[in-house]
């Protein structure tokens, strides 16, 4: 046994001596090179051409395994922006390896170009995984490197662009960088750049003023009847009471915005809250709440604080406390389901918050944004509370009216997940029943009573027409009988997609990738409109700017694609993640070579004149 151990020790000594001699022959020194000495990696980000560049420099007799490569692009919060799953490595040299068998390897030098589907709007980190060996000597363990990549810088400007007038520069967001020039900009990246170099106090000020601007977007208008219904539900409405209720409503509205700022700061821009809040479960829950609130307006029951909370209060005016609590809850629900349109200020806010990674900054910034949105609502609630009549029959009529408005909001929310025909029928049923309730079938009185019956009769008749239109397949509340007045469609036309002029509607990620590949092969620039039927601003943008004759004439050489992500499913979410869509509406330009055109995205609504200017200054020079 002792001799066996001596022989084994002697063999190991000879093997060690042979390895050392071989290493000296190969590298001219006793110490073997480290993995970083044997394999040098240099990376760079070419955002203008939408690609990442990697160069591997290998010393003599060192090789890299082809099958051991892996890449991923992440933001600073760890969210994967690109996994390069479809990237194909170039062919290597065949080798029979003692560990992996027949493989392909790379010697001397390897240069790789990783295409990025869209330019990230925040600072990123590239993770590179690889494994190499020294020929007939040793294999290094799998190596993982994380390379930070700076935030994409603005595209280089031509001398003409640099010499632009101050007015033009301010309008495009590249002016003096002042507070007001940034507010006038329609470029989300301009807001991000401005906020990056400012103190938290100035950033909060910009968010507050931006919230004031958001309050006048179409997506926020449904909050007005909701707040009106809350004030109308009071027994003794007044200006002071309207101020208190509307303030409670706005503070409740600020809660989800503050949480959203915190979550986006922690989890990054990959957390797409707009998509999450359009899930069927969230919409149905919100619809039920609005229906319950509407039924309370009709006097079926009274909403108040739960008994265990009332018992703890035991103070005068607890009913008022309950209504304040209810107003705050309704503000929270409204902010969740009646979210603002994605405008440049909101998109820039989300980009900034995601890049900061600071939960306090994110929460404070979005709180300021929500309070800015709430100021006009508080002013409206204060004035509306003073104008409403005192308790009596008129007050009951006002409450029933706002009950109908609440039901209308519930149907409007439900329209995002049901067909337009069913929505038309529900609107018709609501109007018809309300008309009958107002006295459409009662005998006409004199004066105001006669006017009231006339209005009730019109509502009941129009509601009935809408129901008939829904039964015939209609879906347009303004033209409910259109299917009955038009000629019956043929089988071919019935299955044909809706006419959107030169815009081609696309469903699904695979179809979009195929369309972009076809445009790339044809060498044509592309504009992709990401839209959804539940997005109010998308419809406004489509009906005004994207159908404007001058805009269409300016883009006659473009392939125009409408990507429908109305249905909230895994495919829609994958599309938004792949192209880094923070919210809707979003217009993305692609060059004829395929990559996205940097600094050219349009987020939110944009008027035709401003869009044409955007094409001249931001899009055409880069094609």
PDB file of C-alpha atoms in Angstrom, residues 267-453:
ATOM      1  CA  UNK A 267     -38.170  47.908 -11.009  1.00  0.00           C
ATOM      2  CA  UNK A 268     -37.342  50.157 -13.971  1.00  0.00           C
ATOM      3  CA  UNK A 269     -39.125  51.087 -17.190  1.00  0.00           C
ATOM      4  CA  UNK A 270     -39.878  47.444 -17.911  1.00  0.00           C
ATOM      5  CA  UNK A 271     -42.737  47.704 -15.392  1.00  0.00           C
ATOM      6  CA  UNK A 272     -45.433  48.847 -17.846  1.00  0.00           C
ATOM      7  CA  UNK A 273     -48.182  50.063 -15.533  1.00  0.00           C
ATOM      8  CA  UNK A 274     -50.476  51.218 -18.333  1.00  0.00           C
ATOM      9  CA  UNK A 275     -50.700  47.670 -19.655  1.00  0.00           C
ATOM     10  CA  UNK A 276     -51.111  46.139 -16.216  1.00  0.00           C
ATOM     11  CA  UNK A 277     -54.065  48.401 -15.420  1.00  0.00           C
ATOM     12  CA  UNK A 278     -55.853  47.371 -18.624  1.00  0.00           C
ATOM     13  CA  UNK A 279     -56.047  43.729 -17.606  1.00  0.00           C
ATOM     14  CA  UNK A 280     -59.637  42.403 -17.746  1.00  0.00           C
ATOM     15  CA  UNK A 281     -59.663  41.694 -14.013  1.00  0.00           C
ATOM     16  CA  UNK A 282     -58.774  45.325 -13.194  1.00  0.00           C
ATOM     17  CA  UNK A 283     -61.351  46.692 -15.641  1.00  0.00           C
ATOM     18  CA  UNK A 284     -64.164  44.427 -14.394  1.00  0.00           C
ATOM     19  CA  UNK A 285     -63.403  45.297 -10.761  1.00  0.00           C
ATOM     20  CA  UNK A 286     -63.497  49.012 -11.531  1.00  0.00           C
ATOM     21  CA  UNK A 287     -66.730  48.625 -13.509  1.00  0.00           C
ATOM     22  CA  UNK A 288     -68.438  46.884 -10.586  1.00  0.00           C
ATOM     23  CA  UNK A 289     -67.362  49.674  -8.232  1.00  0.00           C
ATOM     24  CA  UNK A 290     -68.796  52.366 -10.503  1.00  0.00           C
ATOM     25  CA  UNK A 291     -72.054  50.437 -10.863  1.00  0.00           C
ATOM     26  CA  UNK A 292     -72.360  50.150  -7.070  1.00  0.00           C
ATOM     27  CA  UNK A 293     -71.670  53.866  -6.699  1.00  0.00           C
ATOM     28  CA  UNK A 294     -74.300  54.664  -9.354  1.00  0.00           C
ATOM     29  CA  UNK A 295     -76.933  52.529  -7.642  1.00  0.00           C
ATOM     30  CA  UNK A 296     -76.342  54.423  -4.413  1.00  0.00           C
ATOM     31  CA  UNK A 297     -77.129  57.624  -6.334  1.00  0.00           C
ATOM     32  CA  UNK A 298     -80.566  56.165  -7.095  1.00  0.00           C
ATOM     33  CA  UNK A 299     -81.213  55.729  -3.369  1.00  0.00           C
ATOM     34  CA  UNK A 300     -81.058  51.933  -3.285  1.00  0.00           C
ATOM     35  CA  UNK A 301     -78.642  52.081  -0.357  1.00  0.00           C
ATOM     36  CA  UNK A 302     -76.243  54.480   1.358  1.00  0.00           C
ATOM     37  CA  UNK A 303     -72.500  54.114   1.110  1.00  0.00           C
ATOM     38  CA  UNK A 304     -70.657  54.740   4.366  1.00  0.00           C
ATOM     39  CA  UNK A 305     -67.655  53.625   6.367  1.00  0.00           C
ATOM     40  CA  UNK A 306     -67.577  50.038   7.645  1.00  0.00           C
ATOM     41  CA  UNK A 307     -69.085  49.563  11.093  1.00  0.00           C
ATOM     42  CA  UNK A 308     -65.771  48.791  12.812  1.00  0.00           C
ATOM     43  CA  UNK A 309     -64.353  52.120  11.594  1.00  0.00           C
ATOM     44  CA  UNK A 310     -67.483  54.062  12.583  1.00  0.00           C
ATOM     45  CA  UNK A 311     -67.331  52.578  16.071  1.00  0.00           C
ATOM     46  CA  UNK A 312     -63.717  53.676  16.475  1.00  0.00           C
ATOM     47  CA  UNK A 313     -64.431  57.246  15.409  1.00  0.00           C
ATOM     48  CA  UNK A 314     -67.353  58.026  17.798  1.00  0.00           C
ATOM     49  CA  UNK A 315     -67.090  61.707  16.998  1.00  0.00           C
ATOM     50  CA  UNK A 316     -69.547  64.252  15.630  1.00  0.00           C
ATOM     51  CA  UNK A 317     -69.640  64.475  11.891  1.00  0.00           C
ATOM     52  CA  UNK A 318     -68.605  60.887  11.353  1.00  0.00           C
ATOM     53  CA  UNK A 319     -70.871  60.690   8.312  1.00  0.00           C
ATOM     54  CA  UNK A 320     -68.798  63.460   6.802  1.00  0.00           C
ATOM     55  CA  UNK A 321     -65.673  61.502   7.662  1.00  0.00           C
ATOM     56  CA  UNK A 322     -67.175  58.582   5.814  1.00  0.00           C
ATOM     57  CA  UNK A 323     -67.873  60.648   2.723  1.00  0.00           C
ATOM     58  CA  UNK A 324     -64.332  62.034   2.812  1.00  0.00           C
ATOM     59  CA  UNK A 325     -62.986  58.499   3.013  1.00  0.00           C
ATOM     60  CA  UNK A 326     -65.247  57.480   0.138  1.00  0.00           C
ATOM     61  CA  UNK A 327     -64.070  60.434  -1.951  1.00  0.00           C
ATOM     62  CA  UNK A 328     -60.449  59.408  -1.367  1.00  0.00           C
ATOM     63  CA  UNK A 329     -61.216  55.809  -2.334  1.00  0.00           C
ATOM     64  CA  UNK A 330     -62.947  56.964  -5.521  1.00  0.00           C
ATOM     65  CA  UNK A 331     -59.926  59.142  -6.324  1.00  0.00           C
ATOM     66  CA  UNK A 332     -57.658  56.117  -5.974  1.00  0.00           C
ATOM     67  CA  UNK A 333     -59.879  53.992  -8.210  1.00  0.00           C
ATOM     68  CA  UNK A 334     -60.206  56.779 -10.797  1.00  0.00           C
ATOM     69  CA  UNK A 335     -56.433  57.174 -11.011  1.00  0.00           C
ATOM     70  CA  UNK A 336     -56.066  53.442 -11.606  1.00  0.00           C
ATOM     71  CA  UNK A 337     -58.627  53.103 -14.411  1.00  0.00           C
ATOM     72  CA  UNK A 338     -58.820  56.625 -15.892  1.00  0.00           C
ATOM     73  CA  UNK A 339     -55.090  57.084 -16.392  1.00  0.00           C
ATOM     74  CA  UNK A 340     -53.730  60.153 -18.231  1.00  0.00           C
ATOM     75  CA  UNK A 341     -52.686  59.991 -21.847  1.00  0.00           C
ATOM     76  CA  UNK A 342     -49.005  59.229 -22.368  1.00  0.00           C
ATOM     77  CA  UNK A 343     -47.690  62.678 -23.242  1.00  0.00           C
ATOM     78  CA  UNK A 344     -44.024  63.669 -23.554  1.00  0.00           C
ATOM     79  CA  UNK A 345     -43.979  65.081 -20.007  1.00  0.00           C
ATOM     80  CA  UNK A 346     -45.344  61.832 -18.545  1.00  0.00           C
ATOM     81  CA  UNK A 347     -43.090  59.659 -20.705  1.00  0.00           C
ATOM     82  CA  UNK A 348     -40.084  61.802 -19.796  1.00  0.00           C
ATOM     83  CA  UNK A 349     -41.062  61.506 -16.150  1.00  0.00           C
ATOM     84  CA  UNK A 350     -41.168  57.717 -16.345  1.00  0.00           C
ATOM     85  CA  UNK A 351     -37.823  57.599 -18.160  1.00  0.00           C
ATOM     86  CA  UNK A 352     -36.228  59.836 -15.550  1.00  0.00           C
ATOM     87  CA  UNK A 353     -37.711  57.943 -12.600  1.00  0.00           C
ATOM     88  CA  UNK A 354     -36.698  54.563 -14.069  1.00  0.00           C
ATOM     89  CA  UNK A 355     -33.138  55.766 -14.646  1.00  0.00           C
ATOM     90  CA  UNK A 356     -32.790  57.319 -11.191  1.00  0.00           C
ATOM     91  CA  UNK A 357     -33.400  54.074  -9.320  1.00  0.00           C
ATOM     92  CA  UNK A 358     -34.208  56.231  -6.266  1.00  0.00           C
ATOM     93  CA  UNK A 359     -37.518  55.252  -4.647  1.00  0.00           C
ATOM     94  CA  UNK A 360     -37.845  58.597  -2.807  1.00  0.00           C
ATOM     95  CA  UNK A 361     -37.262  60.586  -5.994  1.00  0.00           C
ATOM     96  CA  UNK A 362     -39.743  58.461  -7.904  1.00  0.00           C
ATOM     97  CA  UNK A 363     -42.445  58.745  -5.247  1.00  0.00           C
ATOM     98  CA  UNK A 364     -42.014  62.516  -4.733  1.00  0.00           C
ATOM     99  CA  UNK A 365     -41.931  63.252  -8.472  1.00  0.00           C
ATOM    100  CA  UNK A 366     -45.087  61.348  -9.332  1.00  0.00           C
ATOM    101  CA  UNK A 367     -46.848  62.754  -6.252  1.00  0.00           C
ATOM    102  CA  UNK A 368     -46.123  66.273  -7.546  1.00  0.00           C
ATOM    103  CA  UNK A 369     -47.406  65.243 -10.984  1.00  0.00           C
ATOM    104  CA  UNK A 370     -50.690  63.970  -9.518  1.00  0.00           C
ATOM    105  CA  UNK A 371     -51.183  67.102  -7.419  1.00  0.00           C
ATOM    106  CA  UNK A 372     -50.670  69.236 -10.507  1.00  0.00           C
ATOM    107  CA  UNK A 373     -53.356  67.209 -12.249  1.00  0.00           C
ATOM    108  CA  UNK A 374     -55.612  67.650  -9.216  1.00  0.00           C
ATOM    109  CA  UNK A 375     -55.532  71.450  -8.975  1.00  0.00           C
ATOM    110  CA  UNK A 376     -58.105  72.011 -11.798  1.00  0.00           C
ATOM    111  CA  UNK A 377     -60.275  69.278 -10.268  1.00  0.00           C
ATOM    112  CA  UNK A 378     -60.205  71.019  -6.876  1.00  0.00           C
ATOM    113  CA  UNK A 379     -61.146  74.304  -8.528  1.00  0.00           C
ATOM    114  CA  UNK A 380     -63.989  72.615 -10.374  1.00  0.00           C
ATOM    115  CA  UNK A 381     -65.191  70.822  -7.248  1.00  0.00           C
ATOM    116  CA  UNK A 382     -65.172  74.037  -5.218  1.00  0.00           C
ATOM    117  CA  UNK A 383     -67.152  75.953  -7.809  1.00  0.00           C
ATOM    118  CA  UNK A 384     -69.483  73.055  -8.573  1.00  0.00           C
ATOM    119  CA  UNK A 385     -70.293  72.526  -4.902  1.00  0.00           C
ATOM    120  CA  UNK A 386     -71.502  76.109  -4.608  1.00  0.00           C
ATOM    121  CA  UNK A 387     -73.675  75.913  -7.727  1.00  0.00           C
ATOM    122  CA  UNK A 388     -75.556  72.719  -6.885  1.00  0.00           C
ATOM    123  CA  UNK A 389     -79.094  73.196  -5.450  1.00  0.00           C
ATOM    124  CA  UNK A 390     -79.945  72.470  -1.829  1.00  0.00           C
ATOM    125  CA  UNK A 391     -81.792  69.381  -0.605  1.00  0.00           C
ATOM    126  CA  UNK A 392     -85.158  68.733  -2.221  1.00  0.00           C
ATOM    127  CA  UNK A 393     -86.678  67.198  -5.349  1.00  0.00           C
ATOM    128  CA  UNK A 394     -84.194  68.981  -7.632  1.00  0.00           C
ATOM    129  CA  UNK A 395     -81.320  67.543  -5.627  1.00  0.00           C
ATOM    130  CA  UNK A 396     -82.721  64.041  -6.051  1.00  0.00           C
ATOM    131  CA  UNK A 397     -82.936  64.601  -9.812  1.00  0.00           C
ATOM    132  CA  UNK A 398     -79.321  65.802  -9.857  1.00  0.00           C
ATOM    133  CA  UNK A 399     -78.208  62.713  -7.941  1.00  0.00           C
ATOM    134  CA  UNK A 400     -80.031  60.408 -10.364  1.00  0.00           C
ATOM    135  CA  UNK A 401     -78.438  62.258 -13.304  1.00  0.00           C
ATOM    136  CA  UNK A 402     -74.958  61.658 -11.928  1.00  0.00           C
ATOM    137  CA  UNK A 403     -75.946  58.060 -11.213  1.00  0.00           C
ATOM    138  CA  UNK A 404     -76.601  57.692 -14.944  1.00  0.00           C
ATOM    139  CA  UNK A 405     -73.239  59.360 -15.650  1.00  0.00           C
ATOM    140  CA  UNK A 406     -71.531  56.827 -13.376  1.00  0.00           C
ATOM    141  CA  UNK A 407     -73.177  53.974 -15.276  1.00  0.00           C
ATOM    142  CA  UNK A 408     -71.983  55.579 -18.510  1.00  0.00           C
ATOM    143  CA  UNK A 409     -68.408  55.610 -17.157  1.00  0.00           C
ATOM    144  CA  UNK A 410     -68.793  51.936 -16.229  1.00  0.00           C
ATOM    145  CA  UNK A 411     -69.883  51.095 -19.798  1.00  0.00           C
ATOM    146  CA  UNK A 412     -67.014  53.184 -21.173  1.00  0.00           C
ATOM    147  CA  UNK A 413     -64.558  51.155 -19.089  1.00  0.00           C
ATOM    148  CA  UNK A 414     -66.185  47.875 -20.101  1.00  0.00           C
ATOM    149  CA  UNK A 415     -65.900  48.835 -23.789  1.00  0.00           C
ATOM    150  CA  UNK A 416     -62.183  48.005 -23.575  1.00  0.00           C
ATOM    151  CA  UNK A 417     -62.856  44.279 -23.216  1.00  0.00           C
ATOM    152  CA  UNK A 418     -66.244  43.762 -24.951  1.00  0.00           C
ATOM    153  CA  UNK A 419     -67.390  44.270 -28.530  1.00  0.00           C
ATOM    154  CA  UNK A 420     -68.626  47.621 -29.813  1.00  0.00           C
ATOM    155  CA  UNK A 421     -72.035  46.117 -30.587  1.00  0.00           C
ATOM    156  CA  UNK A 422     -72.621  45.124 -26.955  1.00  0.00           C
ATOM    157  CA  UNK A 423     -71.380  48.538 -25.833  1.00  0.00           C
ATOM    158  CA  UNK A 424     -73.879  50.249 -28.153  1.00  0.00           C
ATOM    159  CA  UNK A 425     -76.691  48.117 -26.761  1.00  0.00           C
ATOM    160  CA  UNK A 426     -75.725  48.969 -23.164  1.00  0.00           C
ATOM    161  CA  UNK A 427     -75.619  52.690 -23.925  1.00  0.00           C
ATOM    162  CA  UNK A 428     -79.033  52.411 -25.610  1.00  0.00           C
ATOM    163  CA  UNK A 429     -80.523  50.537 -22.681  1.00  0.00           C
ATOM    164  CA  UNK A 430     -79.163  53.124 -20.243  1.00  0.00           C
ATOM    165  CA  UNK A 431     -80.627  56.069 -22.204  1.00  0.00           C
ATOM    166  CA  UNK A 432     -83.976  54.367 -22.769  1.00  0.00           C
ATOM    167  CA  UNK A 433     -84.443  53.469 -19.093  1.00  0.00           C
ATOM    168  CA  UNK A 434     -83.360  56.924 -17.961  1.00  0.00           C
ATOM    169  CA  UNK A 435     -85.763  58.538 -20.410  1.00  0.00           C
ATOM    170  CA  UNK A 436     -88.629  56.472 -19.041  1.00  0.00           C
ATOM    171  CA  UNK A 437     -87.570  57.295 -15.482  1.00  0.00           C
ATOM    172  CA  UNK A 438     -87.643  61.023 -16.334  1.00  0.00           C
ATOM    173  CA  UNK A 439     -91.268  60.709 -17.463  1.00  0.00           C
ATOM    174  CA  UNK A 440     -91.201  59.910 -21.177  1.00  0.00           C
ATOM    175  CA  UNK A 441     -94.405  57.839 -20.835  1.00  0.00           C
ATOM    176  CA  UNK A 442     -96.189  60.211 -18.443  1.00  0.00           C
ATOM    177  CA  UNK A 443     -98.711  62.902 -19.376  1.00  0.00           C
ATOM    178  CA  UNK A 444     -97.183  66.231 -20.330  1.00  0.00           C
ATOM    179  CA  UNK A 445     -97.505  69.019 -17.799  1.00  0.00           C
ATOM    180  CA  UNK A 446     -96.902  72.733 -18.159  1.00  0.00           C
ATOM    181  CA  UNK A 447     -93.726  74.822 -18.241  1.00  0.00           C
ATOM    182  CA  UNK A 448     -90.635  73.036 -16.933  1.00  0.00           C
ATOM    183  CA  UNK A 449     -92.541  69.737 -16.672  1.00  0.00           C
ATOM    184  CA  UNK A 450     -93.295  69.819 -20.403  1.00  0.00           C
ATOM    185  CA  UNK A 451     -89.633  70.532 -21.243  1.00  0.00           C
ATOM    186  CA  UNK A 452     -88.549  67.709 -18.953  1.00  0.00           C
ATOM    187  CA  UNK A 453     -90.925  65.259 -20.657  1.00  0.00           C
TER     188      UNK A 453
END
